[in-house]
mmCIF file of C-alpha atoms in Angstrom:
data_model
loop_
_atom_site.group_PDB
_atom_site.id
_atom_site.type_symbol
_atom_site.label_atom_id
_atom_site.label_comp_id
_atom_site.label_asym_id
_atom_site.label_seq_id
_atom_site.Cartn_x
_atom_site.Cartn_y
_atom_site.Cartn_z
ATOM 1 C CA MET A 725 22.129 -190.414 24.839
ATOM 2 C CA LEU A 726 20.803 -192.100 21.716
ATOM 3 C CA SER A 727 18.197 -194.768 22.542
ATOM 4 C CA LEU A 728 16.389 -197.506 20.669
ATOM 5 C CA HIS A 729 13.102 -195.920 21.651
ATOM 6 C CA GLN A 730 14.111 -192.689 19.953
ATOM 7 C CA LEU A 731 15.071 -194.565 16.804
ATOM 8 C CA ARG A 732 11.762 -196.448 16.750
ATOM 9 C CA VAL A 733 9.902 -193.159 17.129
ATOM 10 C CA PHE A 734 12.036 -191.590 14.394
ATOM 11 C CA LEU A 735 11.269 -194.465 11.973
ATOM 12 C CA ALA A 736 7.534 -194.281 12.690
ATOM 13 C CA VAL A 737 7.452 -190.530 12.071
ATOM 14 C CA TYR A 738 9.590 -190.945 8.936
ATOM 15 C CA GLU A 739 7.300 -193.645 7.550
ATOM 16 C CA HIS A 740 4.014 -191.862 8.252
ATOM 17 C CA GLY A 741 5.099 -188.238 7.733
ATOM 18 C CA SER A 742 2.977 -187.376 10.748
ATOM 19 C CA LEU A 743 3.582 -187.131 14.484
ATOM 20 C CA THR A 744 -0.038 -188.022 15.163
ATOM 21 C CA ALA A 745 0.027 -191.125 12.962
ATOM 22 C CA ALA A 746 3.304 -192.244 14.558
ATOM 23 C CA ALA A 747 1.746 -191.797 18.006
ATOM 24 C CA ASP A 748 -1.236 -193.912 16.974
ATOM 25 C CA GLU A 749 1.042 -196.688 15.668
ATOM 26 C CA LEU A 750 3.258 -196.762 18.750
ATOM 27 C CA GLY A 751 0.496 -196.221 21.290
ATOM 28 C CA TYR A 752 1.837 -192.986 22.782
ATOM 29 C CA ALA A 753 0.440 -189.493 23.156
ATOM 30 C CA GLN A 754 1.415 -187.082 20.381
ATOM 31 C CA PRO A 755 3.343 -184.735 22.741
ATOM 32 C CA SER A 756 5.471 -187.693 23.852
ATOM 33 C CA ILE A 757 6.362 -188.443 20.229
ATOM 34 C CA SER A 758 7.252 -184.794 19.630
ATOM 35 C CA GLU A 759 9.526 -184.760 22.684
ATOM 36 C CA GLN A 760 11.311 -187.939 21.578
ATOM 37 C CA VAL A 761 11.996 -186.399 18.159
ATOM 38 C CA ARG A 762 13.282 -183.163 19.737
ATOM 39 C CA SER A 763 15.445 -185.153 22.147
ATOM 40 C CA LEU A 764 16.948 -187.149 19.279
ATOM 41 C CA GLU A 765 17.613 -183.948 17.350
ATOM 42 C CA ARG A 766 19.355 -182.428 20.397
ATOM 43 C CA THR A 767 21.455 -185.563 20.850
ATOM 44 C CA LEU A 768 22.549 -185.559 17.209
ATOM 45 C CA GLY A 769 22.724 -181.779 16.873
ATOM 46 C CA VAL A 770 20.687 -181.740 13.646
ATOM 47 C CA GLN A 771 17.163 -181.083 12.391
ATOM 48 C CA LEU A 772 15.448 -184.280 11.247
ATOM 49 C CA PHE A 773 12.022 -183.026 10.171
ATOM 50 C CA ARG A 774 10.430 -179.849 8.856
ATOM 51 C CA ARG A 775 6.797 -179.067 9.570
ATOM 52 C CA VAL A 776 4.659 -178.754 6.427
ATOM 53 C CA GLY A 777 0.958 -178.156 7.027
ATOM 54 C CA ARG A 778 -0.274 -180.843 9.418
ATOM 55 C CA GLY A 779 2.574 -183.203 8.650
ATOM 56 C CA VAL A 780 6.352 -183.343 8.686
ATOM 57 C CA VAL A 781 8.898 -183.827 5.914
ATOM 58 C CA PRO A 782 12.250 -185.542 6.548
ATOM 59 C CA THR A 783 15.426 -183.556 5.950
ATOM 60 C CA ALA A 784 18.429 -184.878 4.031
ATOM 61 C CA VAL A 785 19.967 -185.820 7.395
ATOM 62 C CA ALA A 786 16.885 -187.908 8.203
ATOM 63 C CA ASP A 787 17.203 -189.683 4.844
ATOM 64 C CA GLU A 788 20.792 -190.540 5.747
ATOM 65 C CA LEU A 789 19.855 -191.686 9.245
ATOM 66 C CA ARG A 790 16.982 -193.927 8.201
ATOM 67 C CA PRO A 791 18.914 -197.036 6.956
ATOM 68 C CA HIS A 792 21.235 -196.895 9.994
ATOM 69 C CA ALA A 793 18.244 -196.629 12.324
ATOM 70 C CA GLU A 794 16.540 -199.557 10.607
ATOM 71 C CA ARG A 795 19.636 -201.735 10.946
ATOM 72 C CA THR A 796 20.083 -200.783 14.601
ATOM 73 C CA VAL A 797 16.465 -201.481 15.506
ATOM 74 C CA ALA A 798 16.523 -204.727 13.518
ATOM 75 C CA ALA A 799 19.761 -205.812 15.226
ATOM 76 C CA ALA A 800 18.259 -205.118 18.646
ATOM 77 C CA GLU A 801 15.220 -207.173 17.692
ATOM 78 C CA ASP A 802 17.468 -210.010 16.510
ATOM 79 C CA ALA A 803 19.274 -209.961 19.845
ATOM 80 C CA ARG A 804 16.012 -210.081 21.770
ATOM 81 C CA LYS A 805 14.751 -212.963 19.658
ATOM 82 C CA ALA A 806 18.008 -214.890 20.061
ATOM 83 C CA VAL A 807 17.762 -214.660 23.854
ATOM 84 C CA GLN A 808 14.138 -215.756 23.908
ATOM 85 C CA ALA A 809 14.305 -218.316 21.102
ATOM 86 C CA VAL A 810 15.032 -221.433 23.133
ATOM 87 C CA LYS A 811 12.588 -220.509 25.884
ATOM 88 C CA GLN A 812 9.696 -219.628 23.595
ATOM 89 C CA PHE A 813 10.209 -221.972 20.664
ATOM 90 C CA GLU A 814 7.853 -224.732 21.699
ATOM 91 C CA THR A 815 5.057 -222.430 22.890
ATOM 92 C CA GLY A 816 5.715 -219.215 20.960
ATOM 93 C CA THR A 817 4.700 -217.858 17.552
ATOM 94 C CA ILE A 818 6.422 -218.809 14.310
ATOM 95 C CA ARG A 819 6.048 -216.151 11.589
ATOM 96 C CA PHE A 820 7.077 -216.781 7.993
ATOM 97 C CA GLY A 821 6.557 -214.681 4.873
ATOM 98 C CA MET A 822 5.022 -216.137 1.718
ATOM 99 C CA PHE A 823 3.885 -214.295 -1.395
ATOM 100 C CA GLY A 824 0.390 -215.047 -2.693
ATOM 101 C CA ILE A 825 0.650 -218.229 -4.745
ATOM 102 C CA ALA A 826 3.440 -219.666 -2.596
ATOM 103 C CA ARG A 827 0.629 -220.927 -0.363
ATOM 104 C CA LEU A 828 -0.243 -223.375 -3.152
ATOM 105 C CA TYR A 829 3.188 -224.944 -2.722
ATOM 106 C CA GLY A 830 3.072 -224.942 1.071
ATOM 107 C CA GLY A 831 0.128 -223.355 2.823
ATOM 108 C CA ALA A 832 -1.872 -225.786 4.938
ATOM 109 C CA GLY A 833 0.666 -228.541 4.392
ATOM 110 C CA LEU A 834 3.475 -226.357 5.722
ATOM 111 C CA VAL A 835 1.468 -225.403 8.806
ATOM 112 C CA ALA A 836 0.672 -229.083 9.383
ATOM 113 C CA ASP A 837 4.378 -229.936 9.143
ATOM 114 C CA VAL A 838 5.128 -227.426 11.913
ATOM 115 C CA LEU A 839 2.262 -228.438 14.176
ATOM 116 C CA ASP A 840 3.106 -232.110 13.849
ATOM 117 C CA ARG A 841 6.538 -231.365 15.300
ATOM 118 C CA TYR A 842 5.548 -228.668 17.791
ATOM 119 C CA PRO A 843 1.846 -228.886 18.713
ATOM 120 C CA GLY A 844 2.126 -225.965 21.140
ATOM 121 C CA VAL A 845 3.323 -223.303 18.703
ATOM 122 C CA ARG A 846 1.277 -220.603 17.006
ATOM 123 C CA VAL A 847 1.914 -220.263 13.253
ATOM 124 C CA GLU A 848 1.518 -217.129 11.119
ATOM 125 C CA LEU A 849 1.999 -217.191 7.336
ATOM 126 C CA ILE A 850 2.283 -213.548 6.286
ATOM 127 C CA GLY A 851 1.847 -211.802 2.942
ATOM 128 C CA GLN A 852 -0.116 -211.578 -0.278
ATOM 129 C CA ASN A 853 2.604 -210.327 -2.619
ATOM 130 C CA SER A 854 6.403 -210.415 -2.788
ATOM 131 C CA THR A 855 6.667 -206.616 -2.630
ATOM 132 C CA GLU A 856 4.965 -206.258 0.750
ATOM 133 C CA VAL A 857 6.707 -209.305 2.219
ATOM 134 C CA GLN A 858 10.086 -207.895 1.150
ATOM 135 C CA GLU A 859 9.328 -204.646 2.962
ATOM 136 C CA ASP A 860 8.406 -206.579 6.123
ATOM 137 C CA LEU A 861 11.773 -208.363 5.911
ATOM 138 C CA ARG A 862 13.692 -205.109 5.595
ATOM 139 C CA ARG A 863 11.921 -203.625 8.595
ATOM 140 C CA GLY A 864 12.493 -206.692 10.757
ATOM 141 C CA ARG A 865 8.825 -207.647 10.990
ATOM 142 C CA LEU A 866 9.707 -211.026 9.493
ATOM 143 C CA GLU A 867 12.854 -213.107 9.848
ATOM 144 C CA ALA A 868 12.578 -215.066 6.610
ATOM 145 C CA ALA A 869 10.282 -215.618 3.653
ATOM 146 C CA MET A 870 9.721 -217.527 0.436
ATOM 147 C CA LEU A 871 9.767 -215.080 -2.496
ATOM 148 C CA LEU A 872 10.234 -215.010 -6.241
ATOM 149 C CA VAL A 873 13.792 -214.093 -7.172
ATOM 150 C CA GLY A 874 12.613 -211.536 -9.722
ATOM 151 C CA SER A 875 10.760 -209.595 -7.043
ATOM 152 C CA VAL A 876 13.745 -209.034 -4.728
ATOM 153 C CA SER A 877 15.619 -205.785 -5.228
ATOM 154 C CA GLY A 878 17.989 -203.559 -3.308
ATOM 155 C CA PRO A 879 20.771 -204.336 -0.834
ATOM 156 C CA GLY A 880 20.624 -205.981 2.560
ATOM 157 C CA LEU A 881 18.800 -209.198 1.677
ATOM 158 C CA LYS A 882 20.319 -212.647 1.193
ATOM 159 C CA VAL A 883 18.610 -214.595 -1.593
ATOM 160 C CA THR A 884 19.001 -218.382 -1.769
ATOM 161 C CA PRO A 885 17.258 -219.972 -4.795
ATOM 162 C CA VAL A 886 15.668 -223.324 -3.898
ATOM 163 C CA ALA A 887 13.325 -224.238 -6.776
ATOM 164 C CA ARG A 888 12.062 -223.130 -10.151
ATOM 165 C CA ASP A 889 8.693 -223.604 -11.804
ATOM 166 C CA GLU A 890 7.727 -223.159 -15.427
ATOM 167 C CA LEU A 891 5.298 -220.434 -16.443
ATOM 168 C CA VAL A 892 2.552 -221.925 -18.640
ATOM 169 C CA TYR A 893 -0.329 -220.690 -20.760
ATOM 170 C CA ILE A 894 -3.752 -221.896 -19.593
ATOM 171 C CA SER A 895 -6.944 -221.941 -21.656
ATOM 172 C CA ALA A 896 -10.287 -223.719 -21.987
ATOM 173 C CA ASP A 897 -9.973 -223.599 -25.796
ATOM 174 C CA PRO A 898 -8.100 -226.691 -27.105
ATOM 175 C CA ALA A 899 -7.032 -224.741 -30.191
ATOM 176 C CA HIS A 900 -5.075 -222.363 -27.969
ATOM 177 C CA LEU A 901 -3.149 -225.307 -26.496
ATOM 178 C CA ALA A 902 -2.228 -227.125 -29.719
ATOM 179 C CA THR A 903 1.340 -225.788 -29.774
ATOM 180 C CA PRO A 904 3.618 -223.851 -27.407
ATOM 181 C CA VAL A 905 2.700 -220.177 -27.210
ATOM 182 C CA THR A 906 5.217 -217.848 -28.848
ATOM 183 C CA PRO A 907 5.680 -214.182 -27.923
ATOM 184 C CA HIS A 908 3.733 -213.204 -31.050
ATOM 185 C CA ARG A 909 0.758 -215.401 -30.128
ATOM 186 C CA LEU A 910 0.928 -214.160 -26.566
ATOM 187 C CA SER A 911 0.831 -210.562 -27.787
ATOM 188 C CA LEU A 912 -2.513 -211.311 -29.476
ATOM 189 C CA ALA A 913 -4.061 -213.113 -26.523
ATOM 190 C CA THR A 914 -6.915 -211.899 -24.367
ATOM 191 C CA LEU A 915 -5.916 -212.532 -20.770
ATOM 192 C CA VAL A 916 -7.183 -212.463 -17.233
ATOM 193 C CA MET A 917 -4.368 -211.623 -14.843
ATOM 194 C CA ALA A 918 -4.098 -211.865 -11.073
ATOM 195 C CA ASP A 919 -2.254 -209.608 -8.606
ATOM 196 C CA THR A 920 -3.730 -206.453 -10.108
ATOM 197 C CA THR A 921 -2.726 -204.250 -7.148
ATOM 198 C CA TRP A 922 0.933 -205.113 -7.779
ATOM 199 C CA SER A 923 0.733 -205.313 -11.573
ATOM 200 C CA ALA A 924 3.761 -203.049 -12.093
ATOM 201 C CA GLU A 925 6.042 -205.196 -9.895
ATOM 202 C CA ASP A 926 4.481 -208.657 -10.326
ATOM 203 C CA PRO A 927 7.318 -210.961 -11.507
ATOM 204 C CA THR A 928 5.055 -212.948 -13.839
ATOM 205 C CA ARG A 929 3.924 -209.795 -15.602
ATOM 206 C CA VAL A 930 7.484 -208.475 -15.765
ATOM 207 C CA THR A 931 8.530 -211.749 -17.403
ATOM 208 C CA ILE A 932 5.694 -211.482 -19.913
ATOM 209 C CA ARG A 933 6.595 -207.886 -20.727
ATOM 210 C CA ASN A 934 10.198 -208.944 -21.325
ATOM 211 C CA LEU A 935 9.066 -211.764 -23.621
ATOM 212 C CA LEU A 936 6.933 -209.362 -25.618
ATOM 213 C CA HIS A 937 9.566 -206.634 -25.904
ATOM 214 C CA GLU A 938 10.381 -207.661 -29.476
ATOM 215 C CA THR A 939 6.711 -207.557 -30.506
ATOM 216 C CA GLY A 940 6.310 -203.961 -29.384
ATOM 217 C CA ARG A 941 3.056 -204.515 -27.515
ATOM 218 C CA ASN A 942 1.560 -205.993 -24.360
ATOM 219 C CA PRO A 943 -1.290 -208.506 -24.341
ATOM 220 C CA PRO A 944 -4.646 -206.914 -23.527
ATOM 221 C CA SER A 945 -5.882 -207.765 -20.039
ATOM 222 C CA ARG A 946 -9.575 -208.277 -20.470
ATOM 223 C CA VAL A 947 -9.996 -208.847 -16.733
ATOM 224 C CA GLU A 948 -7.863 -207.857 -13.744
ATOM 225 C CA VAL A 949 -8.350 -209.701 -10.429
ATOM 226 C CA GLU A 950 -6.436 -210.016 -7.175
ATOM 227 C CA ASP A 951 -6.385 -213.768 -6.514
ATOM 228 C CA ILE A 952 -5.239 -216.501 -8.835
ATOM 229 C CA GLU A 953 -8.238 -218.701 -8.039
ATOM 230 C CA THR A 954 -10.643 -216.189 -9.598
ATOM 231 C CA ALA A 955 -8.410 -215.908 -12.668
ATOM 232 C CA VAL A 956 -8.383 -219.696 -13.104
ATOM 233 C CA GLU A 957 -12.155 -219.920 -12.703
ATOM 234 C CA LEU A 958 -12.657 -217.295 -15.425
ATOM 235 C CA VAL A 959 -10.295 -219.224 -17.708
ATOM 236 C CA GLY A 960 -12.393 -222.339 -17.075
ATOM 237 C CA MET A 961 -15.528 -220.403 -18.015
ATOM 238 C CA GLY A 962 -13.947 -219.426 -21.328
ATOM 239 C CA TYR A 963 -13.823 -215.661 -20.851
ATOM 240 C CA ALA A 964 -10.037 -215.325 -21.210
ATOM 241 C CA ASP A 965 -6.746 -217.179 -20.987
ATOM 242 C CA SER A 966 -3.908 -216.608 -18.529
ATOM 243 C CA VAL A 967 -0.260 -217.261 -17.712
ATOM 244 C CA ILE A 968 0.493 -218.851 -14.332
ATOM 245 C CA ALA A 969 3.068 -221.147 -12.738
ATOM 246 C CA LYS A 970 2.757 -224.803 -13.728
ATOM 247 C CA GLY A 971 2.596 -225.953 -10.105
ATOM 248 C CA ALA A 972 -0.374 -223.661 -9.548
ATOM 249 C CA ALA A 973 -2.008 -224.859 -12.774
ATOM 250 C CA GLU A 974 -1.653 -228.510 -11.816
ATOM 251 C CA GLN A 975 -3.281 -227.867 -8.462
ATOM 252 C CA LEU A 976 -6.020 -225.413 -9.458
ATOM 253 C CA LEU A 977 -7.193 -226.525 -12.903
ATOM 254 C CA PRO A 978 -8.652 -229.901 -11.829
ATOM 255 C CA ARG A 979 -10.597 -228.206 -9.044
ATOM 256 C CA LEU A 980 -11.594 -224.842 -10.520
ATOM 257 C CA ALA A 981 -11.371 -225.272 -14.305
ATOM 258 C CA PRO A 982 -11.541 -228.998 -15.152
ATOM 259 C CA LYS A 983 -12.147 -228.332 -18.856
ATOM 260 C CA ALA A 984 -9.065 -226.134 -19.170
ATOM 261 C CA GLY A 985 -5.490 -227.205 -19.804
ATOM 262 C CA TRP A 986 -2.022 -225.757 -20.159
ATOM 263 C CA VAL A 987 0.808 -225.547 -22.647
ATOM 264 C CA SER A 988 4.378 -224.260 -22.407
ATOM 265 C CA LEU A 989 5.557 -220.901 -23.639
ATOM 266 C CA ARG A 990 8.206 -220.778 -26.363
ATOM 267 C CA PRO A 991 10.889 -220.233 -25.279
ATOM 268 C CA ARG A 992 10.214 -222.047 -22.004
ATOM 269 C CA THR A 993 10.096 -219.526 -19.203
ATOM 270 C CA TYR A 994 10.549 -220.007 -15.461
ATOM 271 C CA ASP A 995 9.966 -218.384 -12.101
ATOM 272 C CA THR A 996 12.604 -219.075 -9.441
ATOM 273 C CA PHE A 997 11.622 -219.377 -5.790
ATOM 274 C CA ALA A 998 14.079 -218.370 -3.091
ATOM 275 C CA ILE A 999 14.464 -218.221 0.665
ATOM 276 C CA VAL A 1000 15.126 -214.597 1.601
ATOM 277 C CA HIS A 1001 16.270 -213.014 4.855
ATOM 278 C CA ARG A 1002 18.291 -209.992 5.913
ATOM 279 C CA THR A 1003 21.992 -210.401 5.270
ATOM 280 C CA ASP A 1004 22.888 -209.424 8.837
ATOM 281 C CA ALA A 1005 20.164 -211.508 10.518
ATOM 282 C CA THR A 1006 20.856 -214.216 13.087
ATOM 283 C CA LEU A 1007 18.066 -216.649 12.335
ATOM 284 C CA SER A 1008 16.138 -218.119 15.227
ATOM 285 C CA PRO A 1009 15.482 -221.868 15.503
ATOM 286 C CA ALA A 1010 11.881 -221.141 14.477
ATOM 287 C CA ALA A 1011 12.950 -219.370 11.273
ATOM 288 C CA THR A 1012 15.448 -222.123 10.501
ATOM 289 C CA LEU A 1013 12.711 -224.718 10.914
ATOM 290 C CA MET A 1014 10.343 -222.835 8.594
ATOM 291 C CA ILE A 1015 13.071 -222.483 5.965
ATOM 292 C CA GLU A 1016 13.745 -226.227 6.102
ATOM 293 C CA LEU A 1017 10.089 -227.229 5.886
ATOM 294 C CA ALA A 1018 9.097 -224.624 3.262
ATOM 295 C CA THR A 1019 12.024 -225.631 1.050
ATOM 296 C CA LYS A 1020 11.062 -229.292 1.305
ATOM 297 C CA ARG A 1021 7.450 -228.496 0.429
ATOM 298 C CA ILE A 1022 8.195 -226.366 -2.624
ATOM 299 C CA GLN A 1023 10.838 -228.736 -3.968
ATOM 300 C CA ALA A 1024 8.258 -231.541 -3.889
ATOM 301 C CA ILE A 1025 6.199 -229.607 -6.463
ATOM 302 C CA ALA A 1026 8.680 -227.464 -8.408
ATOM 303 C CA ASP A 1027 12.110 -228.408 -9.768
ATOM 304 C CA PRO A 1028 14.764 -228.191 -7.023
ATOM 305 C CA VAL A 1029 17.645 -225.754 -7.433
ATOM 306 C CA HIS A 1030 20.628 -227.293 -5.706
ATOM 307 C CA ARG A 1031 23.393 -225.190 -4.190
ATOM 308 C CA ARG A 1032 26.830 -225.593 -5.668
#
């Protein structure tokens, strides 16, 4: 008979491409993992993996099974959470996904909002980038998150826009801030950009590339860094300029680059923030609370997007 345990083992093996790595993740001996895979294959009457060297490669059947297994495991986790929600809410752990700079719109203030209401809870804010947080949502590791709309792709996720914030050009050179920055001027700029690990998917960079499509070139990144704070500091030191969200600029420039300022792009360009969760998820009271408080926090800084 098909079991949740078999499906969890299957997903771990599928993700890692290794029985040994799956055993390490799940905390079982490797022979136990092998037996669970064989048992699942006997139950379904198909071959799910082929051995290649020291690893395994999923078959076409495994590719077909994966999304169904993910939904089943996620649904089982939702059911477990729903049963335990009331009992554990006031003393349990609240986990909420936030991409990197979203912490500037919530962060410590959001945690304080939760602890003021429920002093006994444990709070986890998870994520550095929208891409990794989105994957955690799909796999059921998170119930809900605050993400940029432009970063969310693929089916199975409900996206509810709640606020938008303008992207602005920041510089320590007053001459660079005299007028709004056009795509042509941006194409000639020397920039420091954050989120270098996710540069291909970063919504801000995607927006910039779209703006510069007509110019036929991308702005040269003189410096690539991971965190926005380092980028802002380098702007303040005069080594390069950057493009960041206005809410982040208003919070970081006075502290990290007091001699720098910002100006709009032309045309004005925006990032949209959204609450995201799985379409089929039954949200726990904890997730509902985090959505309420995170939305309130971000709308206090960025322009609210009201539902129609």
